Amino acid sequence: MRAINKNWSIMTGNEAVALATKLAGVKFVSAYPITPQTAIVEKIAEMVANEKMDAKFIEVESEHSAMASVMGSELAGVRSFTASSSHGILYMHEMLNWVAGMRLPILMAVVNRSIGPPWNIWADHSDTMTQRDTGWMQLYGESNQEAMDTIILGYKLAENKDILLPIMVMQDAFTLSHTSEPVEIRDEEKVREFVGEFNLPFKIDINKPMGYGSLMPPDGPFMELKMDMKKSMYSGVNKFIEITKEFNETFDANFPGPVEGFMMDDADYALITLGSISSTAKHVVRNLRNQGKKVGLLRILLYRPFPKDLVINYLRGLKGFGVVDRSSTYGPFGSLYMDVISSIYGKLDIPAANFIAGLGGRDVRVVDFEEMFMRIMEGEDGEIWINAGVK
Amino acid sequence: MPFSIPKEEYMMSGHTACAGCGATLAMRYVMKAMGENTVVTVPASCWAVIPGNYPNTALKVPFIYTPFASTGATISGIREALDEEGKEDYNVVGFAGDGGTADIGLQALSAAMERGHNVFYIMYDNEAYMNTGIQRSSSTPFGAWTTTTPVGKDRVYKRENKKVVADLMMAQKVPYVATASIAFPEDLIRKIQNAKKIKGPKFIQILSPCPPGWYFNAENTVKIARLAVETRIFPLYEYAEGKFVLYKNPNPLPVEKYLEIQGRFNHLSPEEIRTIQENVNRRWEELLEREKGKVIP
């Protein structure tokens, strides 16, 4: 990390995440290596070894065990972190559900990568999209700055006593994880104050022995606990807005919050995106605006809980829109598209296309976004695969 | 000074185990030896059900339920975090069945032991998946009937030998490894007390007879556990920091004494019983060699 001045540095997304865990006062890290996340784990191990980070780091033998061990450490009342990608996320699927049900505010950085076969290590959201219903909150970042900031915001959100849910913090493979960008390093003292002390209300205490996750029959409060989880998660949208405001005031920052509307105010047509391809989309929006076309972009940062009311407000008044899914899931349409359409059902009646783009790290180019805007302006809908055909 | 079993109880009555359950005796004795500064983790197993339905629990210590494969990993995280919190005096215990240890949990167990966390891993060995209704595990012994190794026309009862996880742990040079029995509670408790002196991973395998799974009457649980040792079917040993000690019974009983009172072995032919006896004799010789230092685990 090469310092530009006191607060700025040039760093990769992986480095930004690793540094953020130190700033946030993470005390226990357990992880398993997988490309392209490995550099996060290496950086944390290095910081711990050089006493630059006051934490315990263990390298476990699988992602399933990585998640099981941070479950143990959080139950013992220690702020914990792990990171993974791709097949690692799938391998821990069982534990993802378990720690969410245990209401443990664990943070996990995910460097989004495709799912094989065939083997492919490049950017694609299929890994976390397939885990969208595990009870984890999900935040998709666009830049290395957001890779750092979402960790800091994430701990404050996750550990809030009304929330107590784990959060996945996403960045795209290589585009962010291995690409250096200027990042403003948040002041450590202020971060500690902002995030606060971790105080799990039900942490392991021999003076208060209890069962954690014990058997619950159908007439036990099983269903009520699931209902409470959903309620807590969806109270997270407004909580995230509040926390974003406090973050921006504390750090003189410009973090967008659950969604970011870009040139949406008077737009007739818009695209909805997640992650780093949004930057290319914004470039295209500017170009088309210069040609007099009233287009905009809606970027979703907070995908779980899905901020449906905010989305409805942004889409109201549009003549058409398109949703870009960068994942291969096998419902009738892409996952993001289905979330958007079900959110506006009965409220807005607007033609909407579902673009599938950028799978397995395929570049989503300026011409691709131009094509997407062209097609929604022509009133197309249904599922459309972009820059994909016989190769 | 005569040795006595600690009077304190950490496992209460009113649990949901079957009559004559060996696994409950195992927990009761283990907890007496551990004491109140203890955190127990159990995976999917009979012991995930025995403490009772929410909001009840039969244990007087924090009791953490974890998915099947993850006992070794969960206790690793608990241990490291408690140490971070300055709670080094807590005993961190994983308490898992044979399926959760020898099969689905073996990877996490082996890795936790290799990383050297200061934890206890107790395997209560009832030699099959009992909570789901008696299915074969790799810890099921040769010759045993289970619902997935049935004795039908094809007589496909288990033909493979028992995987002895304690032996694997010795091969891995875990600092403390022992086998124990609910029929020898003083020995069991003394072993845990010895294990407590070692700062590092500890593994103890406790044979825990299961009346419905092994097909015997509930009053015979302790008797069968004792016969397992007296016939040398389940030898008791202790391996502490490289030193191996075998409990020797000078007048072993023939294996029939152990097999004949369990319905799960009813179908065995005299020839198969002879095979079991030969295997037991061979293993005993190997253990004696190991004690003499001729076999370095």
XYZ file of C-alpha atoms in Angstrom:
688
model
C 0.000 0.000 0.000
C 1.624 3.203 -1.212
C 0.542 6.296 0.681
C -0.462 9.356 -1.320
C -1.013 11.472 1.755
C -2.081 10.850 5.330
C -5.462 9.310 4.634
C -5.252 7.994 1.108
C -3.656 4.919 -0.268
C -3.671 2.913 -3.467
C -4.927 -0.550 -2.747
C -6.783 -3.537 -4.156
C -10.270 -4.492 -3.038
C -8.819 -7.414 -1.119
C -6.390 -5.125 0.712
C -9.198 -2.674 1.493
C -11.263 -5.443 3.102
C -8.342 -6.757 5.140
C -7.510 -3.277 6.410
C -11.169 -2.632 7.229
C -11.294 -5.669 9.536
C -8.385 -4.237 11.501
C -10.032 -0.789 11.671
C -13.323 -2.345 12.828
C -11.605 -4.148 15.703
C -12.140 -7.725 14.518
C -10.677 -10.100 17.131
C -11.027 -13.498 15.494
C -10.551 -14.523 11.880
C -10.924 -18.028 10.518
C -10.672 -18.737 6.821
C -9.779 -21.133 4.053
C -7.995 -20.046 0.877
C -9.785 -19.761 -2.468
C -9.030 -17.667 -5.511
C -9.710 -14.724 -5.749
C -10.294 -14.134 -2.023
C -6.961 -15.514 -0.783
C -5.191 -12.161 -0.612
C -7.637 -10.997 2.093
C -6.658 -13.921 4.302
C -2.955 -13.513 3.582
C -3.067 -9.812 4.419
C -4.869 -10.437 7.719
C -2.407 -13.222 8.629
C 0.459 -10.822 7.892
C -1.045 -8.000 9.972
C -1.655 -10.350 12.902
C 1.871 -11.809 12.649
C 3.384 -8.320 12.708
C 1.184 -7.220 15.605
C -0.439 -4.580 13.424
C -3.765 -6.214 14.126
C -4.721 -7.436 17.602
C -6.600 -10.586 16.658
C -6.333 -14.341 16.514
C -6.123 -15.850 13.042
C -6.592 -19.532 12.231
C -6.509 -21.213 8.846
C -9.001 -24.053 8.899
C -9.384 -27.082 6.639
C -12.585 -26.095 4.822
C -15.097 -23.308 4.343
C -17.676 -25.309 6.279
C -15.282 -25.288 9.226
C -14.439 -21.601 8.668
C -18.095 -20.732 9.224
C -18.491 -23.245 12.086
C -15.492 -21.788 13.909
C -16.641 -18.156 13.594
C -19.971 -19.362 14.925
C -18.141 -20.621 18.020
C -16.092 -17.461 18.429
C -19.084 -15.122 18.067
C -21.049 -17.192 20.595
C -18.128 -16.630 22.944
C -18.669 -12.896 22.393
C -15.781 -12.022 20.097
C -16.178 -9.968 16.896
C -15.377 -12.368 14.070
C -14.728 -12.355 10.354
C -14.198 -14.713 7.465
C -13.890 -14.416 3.705
C -14.539 -16.718 0.773
C -15.599 -17.037 -2.848
C -17.464 -19.253 -5.264
C -17.443 -22.936 -4.324
C -16.357 -21.981 -0.822
C -19.635 -20.143 -0.332
C -21.581 -23.136 -1.600
C -19.629 -25.502 0.642
C -20.607 -23.496 3.726
C -24.286 -23.324 2.743
C -25.449 -25.378 5.728
C -23.469 -23.245 8.160
C -24.704 -20.010 6.546
C -28.257 -20.945 7.497
C -27.169 -22.097 10.939
C -25.317 -18.931 12.005
C -28.131 -16.725 10.687
C -30.659 -18.755 12.683
C -28.379 -18.372 15.715
C -28.612 -14.588 15.132
C -24.843 -14.114 15.065
C -23.654 -10.832 13.492
C -20.730 -12.375 11.620
C -19.291 -10.502 8.650
C -17.985 -12.333 5.614
C -16.294 -10.713 2.649
C -17.125 -12.450 -0.594
C -15.152 -11.946 -3.765
C -17.816 -12.892 -6.302
C -16.767 -15.646 -8.668
C -18.631 -18.054 -10.905
C -19.664 -21.633 -10.090
C -18.300 -24.546 -12.138
C -18.194 -26.620 -14.099
C -16.375 -25.698 -16.180
C -13.737 -24.249 -13.887
C -13.779 -20.486 -14.098
C -12.401 -18.073 -11.532
C -13.783 -14.776 -12.847
C -16.443 -12.314 -11.754
C -20.026 -13.593 -11.575
C -22.638 -13.293 -8.814
C -23.908 -16.886 -8.950
C -22.076 -17.814 -5.751
C -23.880 -15.337 -3.501
C -27.142 -15.264 -5.490
C -27.640 -18.929 -4.674
C -27.238 -18.009 -0.977
C -29.639 -15.067 -1.024
C -32.241 -16.860 1.096
C -30.023 -18.090 3.933
C -30.897 -15.278 6.367
C -27.767 -13.265 5.592
C -27.897 -9.641 4.581
C -26.066 -8.979 1.337
C -24.231 -5.843 0.232
C -22.797 -5.544 -3.284
C -20.077 -2.891 -3.652
C -18.944 -1.037 -6.760
C -15.484 0.170 -5.736
C -12.587 -0.592 -3.411
C -13.690 2.336 -1.251
C -17.014 0.592 -0.812
C -15.168 -2.671 -0.068
C -13.655 -0.911 2.942
C -16.716 1.098 3.965
C -19.241 -1.751 3.759
C -17.211 -3.713 6.335
C -17.310 -0.783 8.755
C -21.001 -0.027 8.124
C -21.710 -3.751 8.118
C -20.512 -4.441 11.663
C -22.548 -1.526 12.976
C -25.650 -2.781 11.176
C -25.191 -6.479 11.962
C -24.477 -5.971 15.664
C -27.407 -3.602 16.203
C -29.532 -5.227 18.921
C -32.665 -5.004 16.764
C -30.944 -6.717 13.825
C -28.392 -9.354 14.989
C -27.925 -10.996 11.608
C -24.822 -11.887 9.596
C -23.803 -9.880 6.535
C -22.018 -10.810 3.309
C -20.041 -7.959 1.829
C -19.429 -8.455 -1.862
C -16.904 -7.257 -4.408
C -16.321 -8.513 -7.945
C -13.440 -10.887 -8.676
C -10.348 -9.215 -10.153
C -12.225 -6.108 -11.358
C -12.052 -4.984 -7.733
C -10.263 -7.684 -5.747
C -7.025 -7.482 -7.738
C -7.252 -3.952 -9.152
C -5.679 -1.024 -7.332
C -7.705 2.117 -6.764
C -7.320 5.104 -4.483
C -9.049 4.427 -1.168
C -9.469 6.841 1.706
C -8.468 4.963 4.828
C -10.964 5.708 7.563
C -9.528 6.887 10.856
C -9.139 3.877 13.176
C -10.174 5.659 16.360
C -13.283 7.055 14.715
C -14.138 3.654 13.238
C -13.904 2.007 16.672
C -16.148 4.677 18.110
C -18.565 4.409 15.168
C -18.828 0.610 15.308
C -18.817 0.461 19.126
C -18.110 -2.474 21.433
C -19.417 -5.898 20.463
C -21.777 -7.068 23.147
C -23.723 -10.167 22.173
C -26.746 -10.269 24.529
C -26.689 -14.070 24.788
C -22.977 -14.860 24.744
C -21.627 -17.997 26.425
C -21.639 -17.491 30.184
C -21.235 -20.316 32.696
C -23.350 -18.323 35.133
C -26.205 -18.309 32.633
C -26.175 -21.812 31.165
C -28.579 -22.386 28.285
C -29.050 -24.403 25.147
C -28.145 -22.675 21.877
C -30.295 -24.060 19.081
C -32.074 -26.785 21.009
C -34.913 -28.898 19.661
C -38.153 -27.046 18.988
C -41.355 -28.894 18.068
C -43.994 -27.494 15.643
C -45.888 -25.781 18.462
C -42.692 -24.349 19.916
C -41.795 -20.828 18.862
C -40.034 -22.109 15.710
C -42.291 -20.237 13.305
C -42.257 -17.128 15.503
C -38.449 -17.113 15.468
C -38.435 -17.244 11.656
C -40.990 -14.442 11.576
C -38.837 -12.378 13.913
C -35.789 -12.968 11.698
C -37.626 -11.691 8.645
C -38.916 -8.674 10.568
C -35.453 -7.870 11.908
C -33.928 -8.219 8.471
C -36.441 -5.887 6.834
C -36.079 -3.315 9.607
C -32.491 -3.297 8.343
C -33.342 -1.156 5.304
C -34.203 1.905 7.382
C -31.493 1.087 9.896
C -28.990 1.029 7.043
C -30.183 4.445 5.871
C -29.701 5.831 9.409
C -26.274 4.248 9.770
C -25.231 5.547 6.331
C -26.158 9.084 7.392
C -24.117 8.773 10.570
C -21.208 7.273 8.621
C -21.182 10.089 6.086
C -21.257 12.722 8.847
C -18.536 11.007 10.884
C -16.152 10.433 8.009
C -17.175 13.291 5.692
C -17.954 10.539 3.189
C -20.403 10.004 0.385
C -21.630 6.435 0.886
C -24.881 5.983 -1.070
C -26.858 3.719 1.303
C -29.133 0.809 0.240
C -29.525 2.011 -3.377
C -27.906 4.615 -5.587
C -29.927 6.474 -8.195
C -27.722 7.890 -10.958
C -29.378 10.523 -13.205
C -32.742 9.043 -12.279
C -34.588 12.286 -11.477
C -36.196 12.892 -14.884
C -35.287 9.593 -16.529
C -37.667 7.813 -18.914
C -35.593 4.625 -19.133
C -33.270 3.007 -16.630
C -31.143 -0.047 -15.963
C -30.831 -1.759 -12.575
C -27.434 -3.245 -11.706
C -25.321 -4.742 -8.925
C -21.569 -4.413 -8.404
C -18.679 -3.141 -10.457
C -20.336 -3.180 -13.894
C -22.349 -0.209 -12.624
C -19.359 2.047 -13.315
C -19.444 1.206 -17.041
C -23.215 1.631 -17.007
C -22.859 5.137 -15.523
C -20.399 6.052 -18.279
C -22.950 4.966 -20.881
C -25.726 6.885 -19.093
C -23.625 10.067 -19.303
C -22.930 9.511 -23.016
C -26.593 8.910 -23.801
C -27.606 11.956 -21.739
C -25.195 13.991 -23.888
C -27.141 12.731 -26.907
C -30.346 13.985 -25.292
C -31.649 10.594 -24.190
C -33.309 10.652 -20.770
C -31.768 7.559 -19.189
C -30.590 6.673 -15.710
C -29.158 3.895 -13.571
C -30.375 2.379 -10.339
C -27.674 0.500 -8.478
C -28.691 -1.885 -5.697
C -26.130 -2.079 -2.877
C -28.353 -3.749 -0.292
C -29.766 -6.812 -2.000
C -30.909 -8.605 1.184
C -33.107 -7.253 2.671
C -34.402 -6.185 -0.731
C -35.197 -2.453 -0.481
C -38.487 -2.764 -2.349
C -40.030 0.570 -1.379
C -36.947 2.508 -2.444
C -36.908 0.621 -5.749
C -40.591 1.352 -6.386
C -39.992 5.062 -5.777
C -37.121 5.185 -8.248
C -39.009 3.275 -10.944
C -42.246 5.267 -10.693
C -42.800 7.295 -13.874
C -40.390 5.334 -16.098
C -41.452 4.294 -19.609
C -39.347 1.159 -19.460
C -36.458 -0.429 -17.587
C -34.071 -3.328 -17.704
C -32.610 -5.447 -14.906
C -29.088 -6.816 -15.367
C -28.427 -10.178 -13.715
C -24.820 -11.313 -13.560
C -25.610 -14.796 -12.357
C -26.933 -18.088 -13.609
C -29.914 -19.172 -11.579
C -32.660 -21.342 -12.997
C -35.945 -19.727 -12.134
C -38.164 -18.322 -14.904
C -36.005 -15.157 -14.938
C -32.842 -13.840 -13.282
C -32.915 -13.436 -9.509
C -32.627 -9.649 -9.343
C -35.274 -9.298 -12.045
C -37.719 -11.470 -10.109
C -37.138 -9.459 -6.929
C -37.750 -6.179 -8.751
C -40.849 -7.386 -10.609
C -42.418 -8.956 -7.527
C -41.753 -5.721 -5.603
C -43.593 -3.541 -8.139
C -46.408 -6.025 -8.819
C -49.787 -4.287 -8.613
C -48.119 -0.927 -8.052
C -46.359 -0.094 -11.316
C -47.081 -1.345 -14.821
C -43.917 -0.723 -16.833
C -42.339 -2.867 -19.565
C -39.191 -4.476 -18.185
C -36.474 -6.599 -19.776
C -34.153 -9.003 -17.995
C -30.582 -8.901 -19.300
C -28.246 -11.752 -18.448
C -24.700 -10.458 -18.835
C -21.108 -10.910 -17.755
C -21.197 -14.556 -16.669
C -17.867 -16.196 -15.871
C -16.119 -12.834 -16.006
C -17.151 -11.966 -19.551
C -16.658 -8.263 -20.000
C -19.800 -6.145 -19.947
C -18.698 -3.451 -22.370
C -19.859 0.045 -23.276
C -21.493 -1.372 -26.427
C -23.342 -3.922 -24.319
C -24.921 -1.263 -22.131
C -25.718 0.794 -25.244
C -27.497 -2.243 -26.648
C -29.430 -2.778 -23.392
C -30.628 0.835 -23.355
C -31.539 0.636 -27.048
C -33.608 -2.476 -26.491
C -35.571 -1.132 -23.528
C -36.215 2.086 -25.418
C -37.679 -0.072 -28.185
C -40.016 -1.616 -25.576
C -38.475 -5.094 -25.436
C -39.130 -7.303 -22.455
C -38.458 -10.918 -21.424
C -35.070 -12.523 -20.855
C -32.254 -11.364 -23.157
C -28.710 -12.706 -23.035
C -26.125 -10.037 -23.817
C -22.863 -10.645 -25.684
C -23.512 -14.373 -25.568
C -23.966 -16.718 -28.489
C -21.962 -19.270 -30.394
C -18.282 -18.749 -29.513
C -6.462 -41.898 49.377
C -9.357 -43.857 47.881
C -10.549 -42.524 44.594
C -14.169 -41.447 44.487
C -16.475 -40.127 41.831
C -17.246 -36.397 42.279
C -20.637 -35.912 43.914
C -21.598 -32.846 41.873
C -24.172 -33.432 39.171
C -24.219 -31.332 35.998
C -26.715 -33.521 34.203
C -30.189 -33.471 35.640
C -32.985 -36.011 35.581
C -35.935 -35.402 33.295
C -33.985 -35.808 30.060
C -35.479 -37.627 27.081
C -33.018 -40.509 26.606
C -34.167 -44.122 26.306
C -34.089 -46.337 29.388
C -30.624 -47.796 29.844
C -28.947 -45.298 27.504
C -25.160 -45.612 27.658
C -24.643 -42.168 26.145
C -26.335 -40.457 29.108
C -24.021 -42.253 31.541
C -21.103 -41.134 29.400
C -22.219 -37.491 29.592
C -22.921 -37.678 33.309
C -19.455 -39.020 34.137
C -17.693 -36.710 31.704
C -19.415 -33.685 33.251
C -18.574 -34.808 36.778
C -14.933 -34.839 35.745
C -15.107 -31.546 33.840
C -16.880 -29.425 36.456
C -18.914 -26.261 36.085
C -16.449 -24.189 34.017
C -17.395 -26.096 30.913
C -18.957 -25.343 27.542
C -20.311 -28.339 25.616
C -20.934 -28.531 21.861
C -22.955 -31.341 20.301
C -23.645 -32.049 16.628
C -26.702 -33.816 15.239
C -26.886 -36.955 17.394
C -28.920 -38.566 20.159
C -27.401 -35.936 22.404
C -29.005 -33.190 20.302
C -32.340 -34.559 21.521
C -31.591 -35.907 25.014
C -31.425 -32.500 26.797
C -35.085 -31.939 25.914
C -37.173 -29.440 23.987
C -36.718 -25.679 24.177
C -36.859 -23.996 26.673
C -35.715 -26.926 28.836
C -32.220 -28.317 29.152
C -30.905 -31.210 31.205
C -27.421 -29.708 31.426
C -26.191 -27.122 33.909
C -23.629 -25.718 31.466
C -23.830 -23.731 28.184
C -24.774 -26.265 25.533
C -24.249 -25.459 21.870
C -25.910 -27.326 19.036
C -23.972 -27.413 15.775
C -24.531 -29.104 12.392
C -23.379 -32.673 11.923
C -19.943 -32.159 10.377
C -18.806 -29.212 12.435
C -18.046 -30.194 16.050
C -14.266 -29.943 15.641
C -14.498 -26.536 13.991
C -17.054 -25.085 16.392
C -15.032 -25.970 19.490
C -11.949 -24.482 17.792
C -13.680 -21.115 17.469
C -15.106 -21.211 20.988
C -11.700 -22.039 22.463
C -9.775 -19.311 20.649
C -12.392 -16.675 21.410
C -12.613 -17.613 25.105
C -8.819 -17.341 25.290
C -9.062 -13.881 23.679
C -11.545 -13.000 26.432
C -9.139 -14.230 29.117
C -11.273 -17.278 29.930
C -8.504 -19.851 29.630
C -9.940 -21.755 32.619
C -13.069 -22.837 30.713
C -13.124 -26.444 29.507
C -14.238 -26.500 25.868
C -15.802 -29.870 25.084
C -17.119 -31.391 21.883
C -19.409 -34.342 22.578
C -20.254 -36.264 19.426
C -21.489 -39.680 18.437
C -19.661 -42.163 16.256
C -21.339 -41.027 13.023
C -20.523 -37.395 13.800
C -16.939 -38.387 14.600
C -15.845 -41.346 12.467
C -17.836 -40.349 9.361
C -19.150 -36.872 8.602
C -17.155 -35.076 11.317
C -13.774 -36.760 10.808
C -12.299 -33.958 8.678
C -13.182 -31.228 11.160
C -12.002 -33.396 14.075
C -8.659 -34.248 12.498
C -8.064 -30.609 11.560
C -8.954 -29.299 15.028
C -6.574 -31.786 16.623
C -3.828 -30.853 14.135
C -4.224 -27.144 14.853
C -3.619 -27.927 18.507
C -6.505 -26.106 20.183
C -6.833 -26.674 23.924
C -10.063 -28.673 23.649
C -11.627 -31.986 24.625
C -13.299 -34.069 21.952
C -15.416 -36.834 23.486
C -16.727 -39.482 21.113
C -19.596 -41.428 22.618
C -19.494 -44.560 20.567
C -22.784 -46.447 20.254
C -21.571 -48.001 17.021
C -24.267 -46.790 14.608
C -26.512 -43.830 13.716
C -28.900 -44.382 16.612
C -30.823 -41.119 16.578
C -32.061 -41.771 13.044
C -32.874 -45.373 13.910
C -29.811 -47.670 13.794
C -27.958 -47.190 10.506
C -24.425 -48.431 9.959
C -21.502 -46.082 10.621
C -17.822 -46.767 9.992
C -17.602 -47.380 13.751
C -20.136 -50.248 13.560
C -18.279 -53.518 14.277
C -17.939 -56.510 11.990
C -20.965 -58.750 12.096
C -23.474 -56.264 13.451
C -27.010 -56.001 12.181
C -28.257 -52.472 11.486
C -31.207 -51.239 9.409
C -28.841 -50.564 6.496
C -26.878 -53.798 7.001
C -29.908 -56.087 7.335
C -29.999 -59.804 7.870
C -32.356 -60.908 5.119
C -32.046 -63.592 2.506
C -28.692 -62.113 1.571
C -27.412 -61.752 5.135
C -25.670 -58.458 4.303
C -24.878 -57.574 7.955
C -21.752 -55.480 8.328
C -18.742 -57.238 6.794
C -16.196 -54.511 7.374
C -14.154 -53.973 10.522
C -14.764 -51.124 12.925
C -12.835 -47.931 12.264
C -11.310 -47.106 15.659
C -11.044 -43.333 15.736
C -8.866 -43.335 18.871
C -6.279 -45.325 16.884
C -6.420 -42.699 14.128
C -5.882 -39.983 16.703
C -2.783 -41.777 18.014
C -1.492 -42.083 14.456
C -1.909 -38.325 14.243
C 0.030 -37.938 17.512
C -2.718 -36.055 19.308
C -1.214 -35.172 22.732
C -3.856 -37.079 24.709
C -5.882 -40.028 23.434
C -7.817 -42.560 25.487
C -10.547 -45.130 25.270
C -12.939 -45.407 28.195
C -16.059 -47.223 29.272
C -19.190 -46.347 31.214
C -18.649 -49.630 33.117
C -15.379 -48.256 34.517
C -16.384 -44.790 35.735
C -13.345 -44.297 38.004
C -11.062 -45.034 35.071
C -13.103 -42.723 32.808
C -12.999 -39.840 35.275
C -9.315 -40.340 36.042
C -8.569 -40.200 32.311
C -10.366 -36.892 31.942
C -8.497 -35.558 34.952
C -5.227 -36.669 33.363
C -6.277 -35.076 30.086
C -6.980 -31.796 31.876
C -3.287 -31.550 32.753
C -2.407 -31.323 29.068
C -2.773 -27.957 27.343
C -3.700 -29.016 23.848
C -6.149 -31.268 22.048
C -7.545 -34.286 23.879
C -9.561 -37.132 22.369
C -11.477 -39.734 24.398
C -13.629 -42.487 22.899
C -16.258 -43.904 25.248
C -18.093 -47.119 24.393
C -21.779 -46.391 25.075
C -24.079 -49.388 24.629
C -27.500 -48.674 23.165
C -30.399 -50.968 24.223
C -32.712 -50.392 21.218
C -29.826 -50.302 18.712
C -27.958 -53.332 19.981
C -31.097 -55.247 20.947
C -30.622 -55.950 24.634
C -32.621 -55.282 27.777
C -32.080 -51.897 29.367
C -30.760 -53.321 32.644
C -27.778 -54.856 30.810
C -26.124 -51.623 29.593
C -23.341 -51.541 32.167
C -22.888 -55.311 32.042
C -22.394 -55.230 28.264
C -19.990 -52.293 28.512
C -17.990 -54.288 31.063
C -18.043 -57.424 28.900
C -16.699 -55.386 25.969
C -13.593 -54.705 28.050
C -13.391 -58.157 29.648
C -13.543 -59.883 26.253
C -10.994 -57.366 24.853
C -13.502 -56.349 22.189
C -13.060 -52.757 23.373
C -9.600 -52.437 24.973
C -9.084 -49.561 27.379
C -5.918 -47.578 26.846
C -4.359 -44.224 27.481
C -1.881 -42.457 25.228
C -0.507 -39.340 26.879
C 2.222 -37.316 25.191
C 3.647 -40.330 23.393
C 3.383 -42.859 26.245
C 0.950 -45.719 25.674
C -0.561 -47.719 28.557
C -2.977 -50.622 28.068
C -5.412 -51.738 30.755
C -4.821 -55.472 31.093
C -7.345 -57.979 32.251
C -5.386 -61.183 32.870
C -8.289 -63.578 32.338
C -10.130 -62.468 29.231
C -13.532 -63.926 28.507
C -14.357 -65.395 25.104
C -16.064 -62.959 22.730
C -19.237 -65.078 22.744
C -19.970 -63.758 26.245
C -20.254 -60.268 24.768
C -21.957 -61.200 21.502
C -24.579 -63.622 22.796
C -26.589 -61.148 24.844
C -27.015 -58.679 21.982
C -29.654 -59.222 19.341
C -27.589 -57.410 16.737
C -25.175 -60.386 16.653
C -27.836 -63.165 16.823
C -27.307 -64.321 13.271
C -23.546 -64.941 13.453
C -22.251 -68.420 12.602
C -19.652 -70.169 14.825
C -17.125 -69.527 12.061
C -17.840 -65.803 12.079
C -17.551 -65.700 15.857
C -14.180 -67.419 15.492
C -13.123 -64.719 13.041
C -14.131 -62.043 15.546
C -12.136 -63.823 18.287
C -9.063 -64.036 16.035
C -9.301 -60.351 15.170
C -9.612 -59.469 18.863
C -6.563 -61.602 19.719
C -4.509 -60.073 16.907
C -5.418 -56.529 17.911
C -4.543 -57.287 21.549
C -1.083 -58.509 20.513
C -0.605 -55.352 18.472
C -1.551 -53.198 21.448
C 0.913 -55.069 23.681
C 3.622 -54.482 21.097
C 2.706 -50.835 21.016
C 3.003 -50.647 24.798
C 6.475 -52.137 24.611
C 7.341 -49.349 22.232
C 7.748 -51.676 19.275
C 4.950 -49.991 17.393
C 5.351 -46.268 17.290
C 1.988 -44.746 16.587
